[in-house]
Each structure stands twice: as structure tokens, then as C-alpha cells.
Coordinates of N, CA and C and ligand atoms in Angstrom, one line a residue:
M9 N 68.8 42.6 -25.0 CA 67.8 42.7 -23.9 C 67.7 44.1 -23.3
I10 N 66.5 44.6 -23.2 CA 66.3 45.9 -22.6 C 65.5 45.6 -21.3
L11 N 66.1 46.1 -20.2 CA 65.5 46.0 -18.9 C 65.3 47.3 -18.3
I12 N 64.2 47.5 -17.5 CA 64.0 48.7 -16.8 C 64.1 48.4 -15.3
L13 N 64.9 49.1 -14.5 CA 64.8 49.0 -13.0 C 64.0 50.2 -12.6
L14 N 62.9 49.9 -11.9 CA 62.0 50.9 -11.4 C 62.0 50.9 -9.9
G15 N 62.2 52.1 -9.3 CA 62.2 52.1 -7.9 C 62.4 53.5 -7.4
A16 N 62.1 53.8 -6.1 CA 62.2 55.1 -5.5 C 63.7 55.5 -5.4
P17 N 63.9 56.8 -5.0 CA 65.3 57.2 -4.8 C 65.9 56.4 -3.7
G18 N 67.1 55.8 -4.0 CA 67.8 55.0 -2.9 C 67.3 53.5 -2.9
A19 N 66.4 53.1 -3.8 CA 65.9 51.8 -3.9 C 67.0 50.8 -4.2
G20 N 68.0 51.3 -4.9 CA 69.1 50.4 -5.3 C 69.3 50.2 -6.8
K21 N 68.6 51.0 -7.6 CA 68.7 50.9 -9.0 C 70.1 50.9 -9.6
G22 N 70.9 51.9 -9.1 CA 72.2 52.1 -9.6 C 73.1 51.0 -9.2
T23 N 73.0 50.6 -7.9 CA 73.8 49.5 -7.3 C 73.6 48.2 -8.1
Q24 N 72.4 47.9 -8.4 CA 72.1 46.6 -9.1 C 72.4 46.7 -10.6
A25 N 72.2 47.9 -11.2 CA 72.5 48.1 -12.6 C 74.0 47.9 -12.8
Q26 N 74.8 48.4 -11.9 CA 76.3 48.2 -12.1 C 76.6 46.8 -12.1
R27 N 76.0 46.0 -11.2 CA 76.3 44.6 -11.1 C 75.8 43.8 -12.4
L28 N 74.6 44.2 -12.9 CA 74.1 43.6 -14.1 C 75.0 43.9 -15.3
Q29 N 75.5 45.1 -15.3 CA 76.5 45.6 -16.4 C 77.7 44.7 -16.3
D30 N 78.3 44.6 -15.1 CA 79.5 43.8 -15.0 C 79.3 42.3 -15.4
K31 N 78.2 41.8 -15.0 CA 78.0 40.3 -15.2 C 77.5 40.0 -16.6
H32 N 76.6 40.8 -17.1 CA 75.9 40.4 -18.4 C 76.3 41.2 -19.6
G33 N 77.2 42.1 -19.5 CA 77.6 42.9 -20.6 C 76.5 43.8 -21.1
L34 N 75.5 44.1 -20.3 CA 74.5 45.1 -20.7 C 75.0 46.4 -20.3
V35 N 74.6 47.5 -20.9 CA 75.1 48.8 -20.6 C 74.1 49.5 -19.6
Q36 N 74.6 50.0 -18.5 CA 73.8 50.8 -17.6 C 73.5 52.2 -18.2
L37 N 72.2 52.5 -18.4 CA 71.9 53.8 -18.8 C 71.2 54.6 -17.7
S38 N 72.0 55.3 -16.9 CA 71.4 56.0 -15.8 C 71.2 57.5 -16.2
T39 N 69.9 57.8 -16.3 CA 69.6 59.2 -16.8 C 70.1 60.2 -15.7
G40 N 70.1 59.8 -14.4 CA 70.6 60.7 -13.4 C 72.1 61.0 -13.6
D41 N 72.9 59.9 -13.9 CA 74.3 60.1 -14.2 C 74.6 60.9 -15.4
M42 N 73.7 60.7 -16.4 CA 73.9 61.5 -17.7 C 73.7 63.0 -17.4
L43 N 72.6 63.3 -16.6 CA 72.3 64.7 -16.3 C 73.5 65.3 -15.4
R44 N 74.0 64.5 -14.4 CA 75.0 65.0 -13.6 C 76.3 65.3 -14.4
A45 N 76.5 64.5 -15.5 CA 77.7 64.7 -16.4 C 77.4 66.0 -17.1
A46 N 76.2 66.2 -17.6 CA 75.9 67.4 -18.3 C 76.0 68.7 -17.4
V47 N 75.6 68.5 -16.2 CA 75.8 69.6 -15.2 C 77.3 69.9 -15.1
A48 N 78.1 68.9 -14.9 CA 79.5 69.1 -14.7 C 80.2 69.7 -15.9
E49 N 79.7 69.4 -17.1 CA 80.3 69.9 -18.3 C 79.8 71.3 -18.6
G50 N 78.7 71.7 -17.9 CA 78.1 73.0 -18.2 C 77.4 73.1 -19.5
T51 N 76.9 72.0 -20.0 CA 76.1 72.1 -21.3 C 74.8 72.8 -21.1
E52 N 74.1 73.0 -22.2 CA 72.8 73.7 -22.1 C 71.8 72.9 -21.3
I53 N 71.8 71.6 -21.6 CA 70.9 70.7 -20.8 C 71.3 70.7 -19.3
G54 N 72.6 70.7 -19.1 CA 73.1 70.7 -17.7 C 72.7 72.0 -17.0
L55 N 72.8 73.1 -17.7 CA 72.4 74.4 -17.0 C 70.9 74.4 -16.7
K56 N 70.1 73.8 -17.6 CA 68.6 73.7 -17.3 C 68.3 72.7 -16.2
A57 N 69.1 71.6 -16.1 CA 68.7 70.5 -15.2 C 69.1 70.8 -13.8
K58 N 70.2 71.5 -13.6 CA 70.8 71.6 -12.3 C 69.8 72.0 -11.2
S59 N 69.1 73.2 -11.4 CA 68.2 73.6 -10.3 C 67.0 72.7 -10.1
V60 N 66.6 72.1 -11.2 CA 65.4 71.2 -11.1 C 65.9 70.0 -10.2
M61 N 67.1 69.5 -10.5 CA 67.5 68.3 -9.8 C 67.8 68.6 -8.3
D62 N 68.3 69.8 -8.0 CA 68.5 70.2 -6.6 C 67.3 70.5 -5.9
R63 N 66.2 70.7 -6.6 CA 64.9 70.8 -5.9 C 64.2 69.4 -5.8
G64 N 64.8 68.4 -6.4 CA 64.2 67.1 -6.3 C 63.0 66.9 -7.3
E65 N 62.9 67.8 -8.3 CA 61.8 67.6 -9.2 C 62.3 66.9 -10.5
L66 N 61.4 66.7 -11.4 CA 61.8 66.0 -12.6 C 62.1 67.0 -13.8
V67 N 63.2 66.6 -14.5 CA 63.5 67.3 -15.7 C 62.5 67.0 -16.8
S68 N 62.4 67.9 -17.8 CA 61.3 67.7 -18.8 C 61.3 66.4 -19.6
D69 N 60.2 65.9 -19.9 CA 60.1 64.7 -20.7 C 60.8 64.7 -22.0
D70 N 60.7 65.9 -22.7 CA 61.3 66.0 -24.0 C 62.8 65.8 -23.9
I71 N 63.4 66.5 -22.9 CA 64.9 66.4 -22.8 C 65.3 65.0 -22.5
M72 N 64.6 64.3 -21.6 CA 64.9 63.0 -21.2 C 64.8 62.0 -22.3
T73 N 63.7 62.1 -23.0 CA 63.4 61.2 -24.1 C 64.5 61.3 -25.2
G74 N 64.9 62.6 -25.5 CA 65.9 62.8 -26.5 C 67.2 62.2 -26.1
I75 N 67.6 62.4 -24.8 CA 68.9 61.8 -24.3 C 68.9 60.3 -24.5
I76 N 67.8 59.6 -24.0 CA 67.8 58.2 -24.1 C 67.8 57.6 -25.5
S77 N 67.0 58.3 -26.4 CA 66.9 57.8 -27.7 C 68.3 57.9 -28.4
A78 N 69.0 59.0 -28.2 CA 70.4 59.1 -28.8 C 71.3 58.1 -28.2
R79 N 71.2 57.9 -26.9 CA 72.1 56.9 -26.2 C 71.9 55.5 -26.7
L80 N 70.6 55.1 -26.9 CA 70.4 53.7 -27.4 C 70.9 53.5 -28.8
D81 N 71.1 54.5 -29.5 CA 71.7 54.4 -30.9 C 73.2 54.1 -30.9
Q82 N 73.8 54.3 -29.8 CA 75.3 54.1 -29.8 C 75.6 52.7 -29.8
S83 N 76.8 52.3 -30.3 CA 77.1 50.9 -30.7 C 77.2 50.0 -29.4
D84 N 77.6 50.6 -28.3 CA 77.8 49.8 -27.1 C 76.5 49.2 -26.6
C85 N 75.4 49.8 -27.0 CA 74.1 49.3 -26.5 C 73.5 48.1 -27.4
K86 N 74.3 47.6 -28.3 CA 73.7 46.6 -29.2 C 73.5 45.3 -28.5
N87 N 74.2 45.0 -27.4 CA 73.9 43.8 -26.7 C 72.8 44.0 -25.6
G88 N 72.4 45.2 -25.5 CA 71.3 45.4 -24.6 C 71.6 46.5 -23.5
A89 N 70.6 46.9 -22.8 CA 70.8 48.0 -21.9 C 69.9 47.9 -20.7
I90 N 70.3 48.5 -19.6 CA 69.5 48.5 -18.4 C 69.1 50.0 -18.2
L91 N 67.9 50.3 -18.2 CA 67.4 51.6 -18.0 C 67.3 51.9 -16.5
D92 N 68.1 52.8 -16.0 CA 68.1 53.1 -14.6 C 67.7 54.5 -14.4
G93 N 66.4 54.7 -14.0 CA 66.0 56.1 -13.8 C 65.1 56.6 -15.0
F94 N 64.9 55.8 -16.0 CA 64.0 56.2 -17.1 C 63.3 54.9 -17.5
P95 N 62.0 55.0 -17.8 CA 61.1 56.2 -17.8 C 60.7 56.5 -16.4
R96 N 60.2 57.8 -16.2 CA 59.9 58.2 -14.9 C 58.5 58.9 -14.9
T97 N 57.9 59.0 -16.0 CA 56.5 59.5 -16.2 C 55.8 58.7 -17.2
E98 N 54.5 58.8 -17.2 CA 53.7 58.0 -18.3 C 54.1 58.5 -19.7
A99 N 54.3 59.8 -19.8 CA 54.7 60.3 -21.1 C 56.0 59.7 -21.6
Q100 N 57.0 59.6 -20.6 CA 58.3 59.0 -21.0 C 58.1 57.5 -21.4
A101 N 57.2 56.8 -20.6 CA 57.0 55.4 -20.9 C 56.4 55.2 -22.3
E102 N 55.5 56.1 -22.7 CA 54.9 56.0 -24.0 C 55.9 56.3 -25.1
A103 N 56.7 57.4 -24.8 CA 57.7 57.7 -25.8 C 58.7 56.6 -25.9
L104 N 59.0 55.9 -24.8 CA 60.0 54.7 -24.9 C 59.4 53.6 -25.8
D105 N 58.1 53.3 -25.6 CA 57.4 52.3 -26.4 C 57.6 52.6 -27.9
S106 N 57.3 53.9 -28.3 CA 57.4 54.2 -29.7 C 58.9 54.2 -30.2
M107 N 59.8 54.6 -29.3 CA 61.2 54.6 -29.8 C 61.7 53.2 -30.0
L108 N 61.3 52.3 -29.1 CA 61.8 50.9 -29.2 C 61.2 50.3 -30.5
T109 N 59.9 50.5 -30.7 CA 59.3 50.0 -32.0 C 60.1 50.5 -33.2
E110 N 60.4 51.8 -33.2 CA 61.1 52.4 -34.3 C 62.5 51.8 -34.5
K111 N 63.2 51.5 -33.3 CA 64.5 51.0 -33.4 C 64.5 49.5 -33.5
N112 N 63.4 48.9 -33.6 CA 63.3 47.4 -33.7 C 63.8 46.7 -32.4
L113 N 63.6 47.3 -31.3 CA 64.0 46.7 -30.0 C 62.8 46.3 -29.2
S114 N 63.0 45.3 -28.3 CA 61.8 45.1 -27.4 C 62.2 45.1 -25.9
L115 N 61.2 45.5 -25.2 CA 61.4 45.6 -23.7 C 61.2 44.3 -23.1
D116 N 62.2 43.7 -22.5 CA 62.1 42.3 -21.9 C 61.5 42.2 -20.6
A117 N 61.8 43.2 -19.7 CA 61.3 43.1 -18.4 C 61.4 44.5 -17.7
V118 N 60.4 44.7 -16.8 CA 60.5 45.9 -15.9 C 60.5 45.3 -14.5
I119 N 61.6 45.6 -13.8 CA 61.8 45.1 -12.4 C 61.6 46.2 -11.4
E120 N 60.5 46.0 -10.6 CA 60.2 46.9 -9.6 C 61.0 46.6 -8.3
M121 N 61.8 47.5 -7.8 CA 62.5 47.3 -6.5 C 61.7 47.9 -5.4
K122 N 61.0 47.0 -4.7 CA 60.0 47.5 -3.7 C 60.7 47.8 -2.4
T123 N 60.5 49.1 -1.9 CA 61.1 49.5 -0.7 C 60.1 50.3 0.2
D124 N 60.3 50.3 1.5 CA 59.5 51.2 2.4 C 60.2 52.6 2.4
D125 N 59.5 53.6 2.4 CA 60.1 55.0 2.3 C 61.0 55.2 3.5
E126 N 60.7 54.6 4.7 CA 61.5 54.9 5.9 C 63.0 54.7 5.7
V127 N 63.4 53.7 4.9 CA 64.8 53.4 4.9 C 65.6 54.3 3.9
L128 N 64.9 55.0 3.0 CA 65.5 55.6 1.9 C 66.4 56.8 2.2
V129 N 65.9 57.6 3.2 CA 66.7 58.8 3.6 C 68.1 58.3 4.0
E130 N 68.2 57.3 4.9 CA 69.5 56.8 5.4 C 70.3 56.3 4.2
R131 N 69.7 55.6 3.3 CA 70.5 55.1 2.2 C 71.0 56.2 1.3
V132 N 70.2 57.2 1.0 CA 70.7 58.2 0.1 C 71.7 59.1 0.8
T133 N 71.5 59.5 2.0 CA 72.4 60.4 2.7 C 73.8 59.7 3.0
G134 N 73.8 58.4 3.1 CA 75.0 57.7 3.3 C 75.8 57.3 2.1
R135 N 75.3 57.7 0.9 CA 75.9 57.2 -0.3 C 77.1 58.0 -0.7
Y136 N 78.1 57.4 -1.3 CA 79.2 58.1 -2.0 C 79.7 57.3 -3.1
T137 N 80.4 57.9 -4.0 CA 80.8 57.3 -5.3 C 82.2 57.6 -5.6
C138 N 82.9 56.6 -6.2 CA 84.3 56.8 -6.6 C 84.4 57.8 -7.7
A139 N 85.2 58.9 -7.4 CA 85.3 60.0 -8.4 C 86.0 59.5 -9.7
N140 N 86.7 58.4 -9.6 CA 87.5 58.0 -10.8 C 86.6 57.0 -11.7
C141 N 86.0 56.0 -11.1 CA 85.3 55.0 -11.9 C 83.8 55.0 -11.7
G142 N 83.3 55.7 -10.7 CA 81.8 55.8 -10.5 C 81.2 54.7 -9.7
A143 N 82.1 53.8 -9.1 CA 81.5 52.7 -8.3 C 80.8 53.3 -7.1
G144 N 79.7 52.7 -6.7 CA 78.9 53.3 -5.6 C 79.2 52.6 -4.3
Y145 N 79.2 53.3 -3.2 CA 79.4 52.8 -1.9 C 78.4 53.4 -0.9
H146 N 78.4 52.9 0.4 CA 77.6 53.5 1.4 C 78.3 53.5 2.7
D147 N 78.1 54.5 3.5 CA 78.8 54.6 4.8 C 78.7 53.4 5.7
S148 N 77.4 52.8 5.7 CA 77.2 51.7 6.5 C 76.9 50.4 5.8
F149 N 76.3 50.5 4.6 CA 75.8 49.2 4.0 C 76.7 48.7 2.9
L150 N 77.6 49.4 2.4 CA 78.5 48.9 1.3 C 79.8 49.7 1.4
K151 N 80.7 49.2 2.3 CA 82.0 49.8 2.4 C 83.0 49.2 1.5
P152 N 84.0 49.9 1.0 CA 85.1 49.2 0.3 C 85.9 48.4 1.2
A153 N 86.6 47.3 0.7 CA 87.3 46.4 1.5 C 88.3 47.1 2.4
K154 N 89.0 48.1 1.8 CA 90.0 48.9 2.5 C 89.4 50.3 2.5
E155 N 89.3 50.8 3.8 CA 88.7 52.2 3.9 C 89.3 53.2 3.1
G156 N 88.6 54.0 2.3 CA 89.1 55.1 1.6 C 89.7 54.7 0.2
V157 N 89.6 53.4 -0.1 CA 90.2 53.0 -1.4 C 89.1 52.2 -2.2
C158 N 88.9 52.6 -3.4 CA 87.9 52.0 -4.3 C 88.3 50.6 -4.6
D159 N 87.3 49.6 -4.4 CA 87.6 48.2 -4.7 C 87.9 48.0 -6.1
K160 N 87.2 48.8 -7.0 CA 87.3 48.5 -8.4 C 88.5 49.0 -9.1
C161 N 88.9 50.3 -8.7 CA 90.0 50.9 -9.5 C 91.1 51.4 -8.6
G162 N 91.0 51.3 -7.3 CA 92.1 51.7 -6.4 C 92.1 53.3 -6.1
G163 N 91.1 53.9 -6.7 CA 90.9 55.4 -6.5 C 90.8 55.8 -5.1
T164 N 91.2 57.0 -4.7 CA 91.0 57.4 -3.3 C 90.2 58.6 -3.2
E165 N 89.6 59.1 -4.3 CA 88.8 60.3 -4.2 C 87.3 59.9 -4.4
F166 N 86.4 60.4 -3.6 CA 85.0 60.1 -3.6 C 84.2 61.3 -3.7
T167 N 83.0 61.2 -4.2 CA 82.1 62.4 -4.3 C 80.7 62.0 -3.7
R168 N 80.0 63.1 -3.3 CA 78.7 62.9 -2.8 C 77.8 63.8 -3.7
R169 N 76.6 63.4 -3.9 CA 75.7 64.2 -4.8 C 75.1 65.4 -4.0
S170 N 74.9 66.5 -4.8 CA 74.4 67.7 -4.1 C 72.9 67.5 -3.8
D171 N 72.2 66.5 -4.5 CA 70.8 66.3 -4.2 C 70.6 65.2 -3.1
D172 N 71.6 64.8 -2.5 CA 71.5 63.7 -1.5 C 71.3 64.3 -0.1
T173 N 70.5 65.3 0.1 CA 70.2 65.8 1.5 C 68.8 65.2 1.9
A174 N 68.6 65.1 3.2 CA 67.4 64.6 3.7 C 66.2 65.4 3.2
E175 N 66.4 66.7 3.0 CA 65.3 67.6 2.5 C 64.9 67.3 1.1
T176 N 65.9 67.2 0.2 CA 65.7 66.9 -1.2 C 65.1 65.5 -1.4
V177 N 65.6 64.5 -0.6 CA 65.0 63.2 -0.8 C 63.5 63.2 -0.6
K178 N 63.0 64.0 0.3 CA 61.6 64.1 0.5 C 60.8 64.5 -0.8
S179 N 61.4 65.5 -1.5 CA 60.7 65.9 -2.8 C 60.9 64.9 -3.8
R180 N 62.1 64.2 -3.8 CA 62.3 63.2 -4.8 C 61.3 62.0 -4.6
L181 N 61.1 61.7 -3.3 CA 60.1 60.6 -3.0 C 58.7 61.0 -3.5
Q182 N 58.4 62.3 -3.3 CA 57.1 62.7 -3.7 C 56.9 62.6 -5.2
A183 N 58.0 63.0 -5.9 CA 57.9 62.9 -7.4 C 57.8 61.5 -7.8
Y184 N 58.5 60.6 -7.0 CA 58.3 59.1 -7.3 C 56.9 58.7 -7.2
H185 N 56.3 59.0 -6.0 CA 54.9 58.5 -5.8 C 53.9 59.1 -6.7
N186 N 54.1 60.4 -7.0 CA 53.1 61.1 -7.9 C 53.3 60.8 -9.3
Q187 N 54.5 60.8 -9.8 CA 54.7 60.7 -11.3 C 55.2 59.4 -11.8
T188 N 56.0 58.7 -11.0 CA 56.6 57.4 -11.5 C 55.8 56.2 -11.1
A189 N 55.3 56.1 -9.9 CA 54.6 54.9 -9.4 C 53.4 54.5 -10.4
P190 N 52.7 55.5 -11.0 CA 51.7 55.1 -12.0 C 52.2 54.2 -13.1
L191 N 53.6 54.1 -13.3 CA 54.1 53.2 -14.3 C 53.9 51.8 -14.0
L192 N 53.7 51.5 -12.7 CA 53.6 50.1 -12.2 C 52.4 49.5 -12.9
P193 N 51.2 50.1 -12.7 CA 50.0 49.5 -13.4 C 50.2 49.5 -14.9
Y194 N 50.9 50.5 -15.4 CA 51.1 50.6 -16.9 C 51.8 49.3 -17.4
Y195 N 52.9 49.0 -16.7 CA 53.7 47.8 -17.1 C 53.0 46.5 -16.7
R196 N 52.3 46.5 -15.6 CA 51.6 45.3 -15.1 C 50.6 44.9 -16.2
G197 N 49.9 45.9 -16.8 CA 48.9 45.7 -17.8 C 49.6 45.1 -19.1
K198 N 50.8 45.3 -19.3 CA 51.5 44.8 -20.5 C 52.1 43.4 -20.1
G199 N 51.9 43.0 -18.9 CA 52.4 41.6 -18.5 C 53.9 41.5 -18.3
I200 N 54.6 42.6 -18.2 CA 56.1 42.4 -18.1 C 56.6 43.0 -16.8
L201 N 55.8 43.3 -15.8 CA 56.2 43.8 -14.5 C 56.6 42.6 -13.6
K202 N 57.9 42.7 -13.1 CA 58.3 41.7 -12.1 C 58.8 42.5 -10.8
Q203 N 58.9 41.8 -9.7 CA 59.2 42.5 -8.5 C 60.3 41.8 -7.7
V204 N 61.2 42.6 -7.1 CA 62.1 42.1 -6.1 C 62.0 42.9 -4.8
D205 N 62.5 42.3 -3.7 CA 62.4 42.9 -2.4 C 63.6 43.8 -2.2
G206 N 63.4 45.1 -2.5 CA 64.5 46.1 -2.4 C 64.9 46.4 -0.9
M207 N 64.1 45.8 0.0 CA 64.5 46.0 1.5 C 65.5 44.9 1.9
A208 N 65.7 43.9 1.1 CA 66.7 42.8 1.4 C 68.1 43.4 1.3
E209 N 69.1 42.6 1.8 CA 70.5 43.0 1.6 C 70.9 43.0 0.2
I210 N 71.9 43.8 -0.1 CA 72.3 44.1 -1.5 C 72.5 42.8 -2.3
D211 N 73.3 41.8 -1.7 CA 73.5 40.6 -2.4 C 72.3 39.7 -2.6
E212 N 71.4 39.8 -1.7 CA 70.1 39.1 -1.9 C 69.3 39.7 -3.0
V213 N 69.3 41.0 -3.1 CA 68.5 41.6 -4.2 C 69.1 41.2 -5.5
T214 N 70.5 41.1 -5.6 CA 71.1 40.7 -6.8 C 70.7 39.3 -7.1
R215 N 70.6 38.4 -6.1 CA 70.2 37.0 -6.4 C 68.7 37.0 -6.9
Q216 N 67.9 37.8 -6.3 CA 66.5 37.8 -6.8 C 66.4 38.3 -8.2
I217 N 67.2 39.3 -8.6 CA 67.2 39.7 -10.0 C 67.7 38.7 -10.9
E218 N 68.8 38.0 -10.5 CA 69.3 37.0 -11.4 C 68.3 35.8 -11.6
A219 N 67.6 35.5 -10.5 CA 66.6 34.4 -10.6 C 65.5 34.8 -11.6
L220 N 65.1 36.1 -11.6 CA 64.1 36.5 -12.6 C 64.6 36.5 -14.0
L221 N 65.9 36.7 -14.2 CA 66.4 36.8 -15.6 C 66.7 35.4 -16.1
N222 N 66.8 34.4 -15.2 CA 67.1 33.0 -15.7 C 65.9 32.3 -16.2
Ligands
AP5_301 P1 68.7 59.6 -10.2 O1 70.1 59.8 -10.3 O2 68.0 58.6 -11.1 O3 68.2 59.5 -8.7 P2 67.0 58.6 -8.0 O4 66.0 58.1 -8.8 O5 66.6 59.6 -6.9 O6 67.7 57.4 -7.5 P3 69.1 57.3 -6.8 O7 70.2 57.3 -7.7 O8 69.1 58.2 -5.6 O9 68.9 55.8 -6.1 P4 69.2 54.4 -6.6 O10 68.0 53.6 -6.7 O11 70.1 54.4 -7.8 O12 70.0 53.9 -5.4 P5 71.5 53.4 -5.2 O13 71.7 52.1 -5.9 O14 72.5 54.4 -5.5 O15 68.0 61.0 -10.6 C1 68.4 62.2 -10.0 C2 67.6 63.4 -10.6 O16 67.8 63.5 -12.0 C3 66.1 63.3 -10.4 O17 65.7 63.7 -9.1 C4 65.6 64.1 -11.5 O18 65.7 65.5 -11.2 C5 66.6 63.9 -12.6 N1 66.2 62.8 -13.5 C6 66.8 61.6 -13.7 N2 66.2 60.8 -14.6 C7 65.1 61.5 -15.0 C8 64.0 61.3 -15.9 N3 63.9 60.1 -16.6 N4 63.0 62.2 -16.0 C9 63.1 63.4 -15.3 N5 64.1 63.7 -14.5 C10 65.1 62.8 -14.3 O19 71.5 53.1 -3.6 C11 71.5 54.1 -2.7 C12 72.5 53.8 -1.5 O20 72.0 52.7 -0.8 C13 73.9 53.4 -2.0 O21 74.8 54.0 -1.1 C14 73.9 51.9 -1.9 O22 75.1 51.4 -1.5 C15 72.8 51.6 -0.8 N6 72.0 50.4 -1.1 C16 71.5 50.0 -2.3 N7 70.8 48.9 -2.1 C17 70.8 48.6 -0.8 C18 70.2 47.6 0.0 N8 69.4 46.6 -0.6 N9 70.4 47.6 1.3 C19 71.1 48.6 1.9 N10 71.7 49.6 1.2 C20 71.6 49.6 -0.1
MG302 MG1 71.0 55.9 -9.0
ZN303 ZN1 86.8 53.5 -8.5

């Protein structure tokens, strides 16, 4: 099964993709996480991507399409994948269509996580992640059971993203509305677009996604 989670920055794509991964054995393919890993490793792609990401703009379609195509070929994706953050432009969506055909895979559903822009700055600026296992948390909306200790792995170190400032979120939102939102009619036209209420509480959003998949 190949699923796309489509939504604005802070809509909850990563949060829900982690849950789908844990529950259904699908692999979360977050292009943002892949780019951040490349930046941390100092690879050529990472060096190119860093300043673009910190401005809240989009990395080039060629780079992103190449990364996803190579990733889908890895053996852990054979049970299926959740695309979190890809595609983000019409060119990427078209490239995805041809790559799936080539790989003999089909796109099962595109789930739009609908949110109002007003809540997104608070979501993004309050976000933090376990440095050891990558589990995501929020200062107000998703705290670990024991403060300062990751629920999943017991880790005690956490990181925040350098692009999670109120300023950068505004450009990321603009990029979403200008370049990514046009994918909604694109997938609606193919009859595979579904929607969940991204404004609901995290567990409720999970329930809505599960209901769509059943
Ligand atoms: P990426 O990492 O994909 O960032 P994004 O799209 O801006 O999305 P976020 O990760 O910020 O939000 P999310 O929807 O995952 O929210 P989360 O679940 O964490 O991309 C970063 C950059 O990389 C881009 O700007 C671009 O430069 C580049 N890039 C990546 N892919 C690219 C591509 N394909 N093409 C070109 N460039 C690309 O939730 C946020 C917080 O809110 C969390 O703390 C969470 O706990 C909380 N939360 C989640 N759901 C709820 C809820 N329902 N209620 C309350 N709180 C909630
Ligand atoms: Mg994310
Ligand atoms: Zn952890």
C-alpha cells in the first residue's frame, strides 16, 4: 500500500505517519527527515538543501524525485510506504506517477489533513523530537508521560528544528498554498483524495485515518 499524507507545515503528517508505521508495518518516508539527515551528514544534497530549508522554500524537484525513487527501491518498502512531505509540487506528483508505474506499484490513497493556518505556528514552534529515536512531541499538545524522558526509547535528549521559527513557518505556509495545494484538485480528479480533520485532537485524527483505511 502506498499512501500520501498531504498537509500544511504542522498539519500532523509526521505524527500520524509514525503511528501508521507502528501499527501497519508501512514505512514512513519523510522527505524532510531525509533532507535533515543529509544536512547533518554534510552530503552534497545536504549542503544544497540547508539554506533552502532555512528560508522555508522548496528543494528542487529533481533532487526530491531522485531521493524518493531510490528509497522506494529499498527492501523495507515492500509492504508499503507512507509518503510524508512528498510530492509537494505538480512536477513531483507527475514524476511519482511515472515512477510508480515503472516500479509496478499503485497509489492507494491521498489523505488531506485539513487545518486552519492560525494553529500551525503554535504547533510548529512547540514541536520537539527525541534525539535518539525520532519520536515527535509538543510542549503543550503531546508531552511524554514522564517529563524529559522519551516514551518510546527512554532517551533524555531532544532536538528542535532550525526551520521551526514563527518567521520561517510563514514562508513554508506560503510554499504550501502556492505550490502544494494545487495537488488537491490533481488527486481529486483521479478519485483518490480523502480528507481528515487535522484540527481535531491527535487521537481523533488517528481514528479518522484508520476509518478511511478500513
Ligand atoms: P518537512 O519536514 O516535510 O516539513 P513540513 O511540511 O513543513 O511539515 P512539518 O514536518 O513541519 O509538519 P508535520 O505535518 O509533519 O507536523 P507534525 O506531525 O510534526 O519539510 C521541511 C523542509 O524540507 C521544507 O520546508 C522543504 O524545504 C524541504 N522539503 C521536504 N520535502 C520536500 C519536497 N518533497 N520537495 C521540496 N522540498 C522539500 O506536527 C507538528 C506539531 O504539532 C508536533 O509537535 C505535534 O505533536 C503537534 N500536533 C500534530 N497533530 C496535532 C493535532 N491534531 N493537534 C495538536 N497538535 C498536533
Ligand atoms: Mg513532518
Ligand atoms: Zn526516543
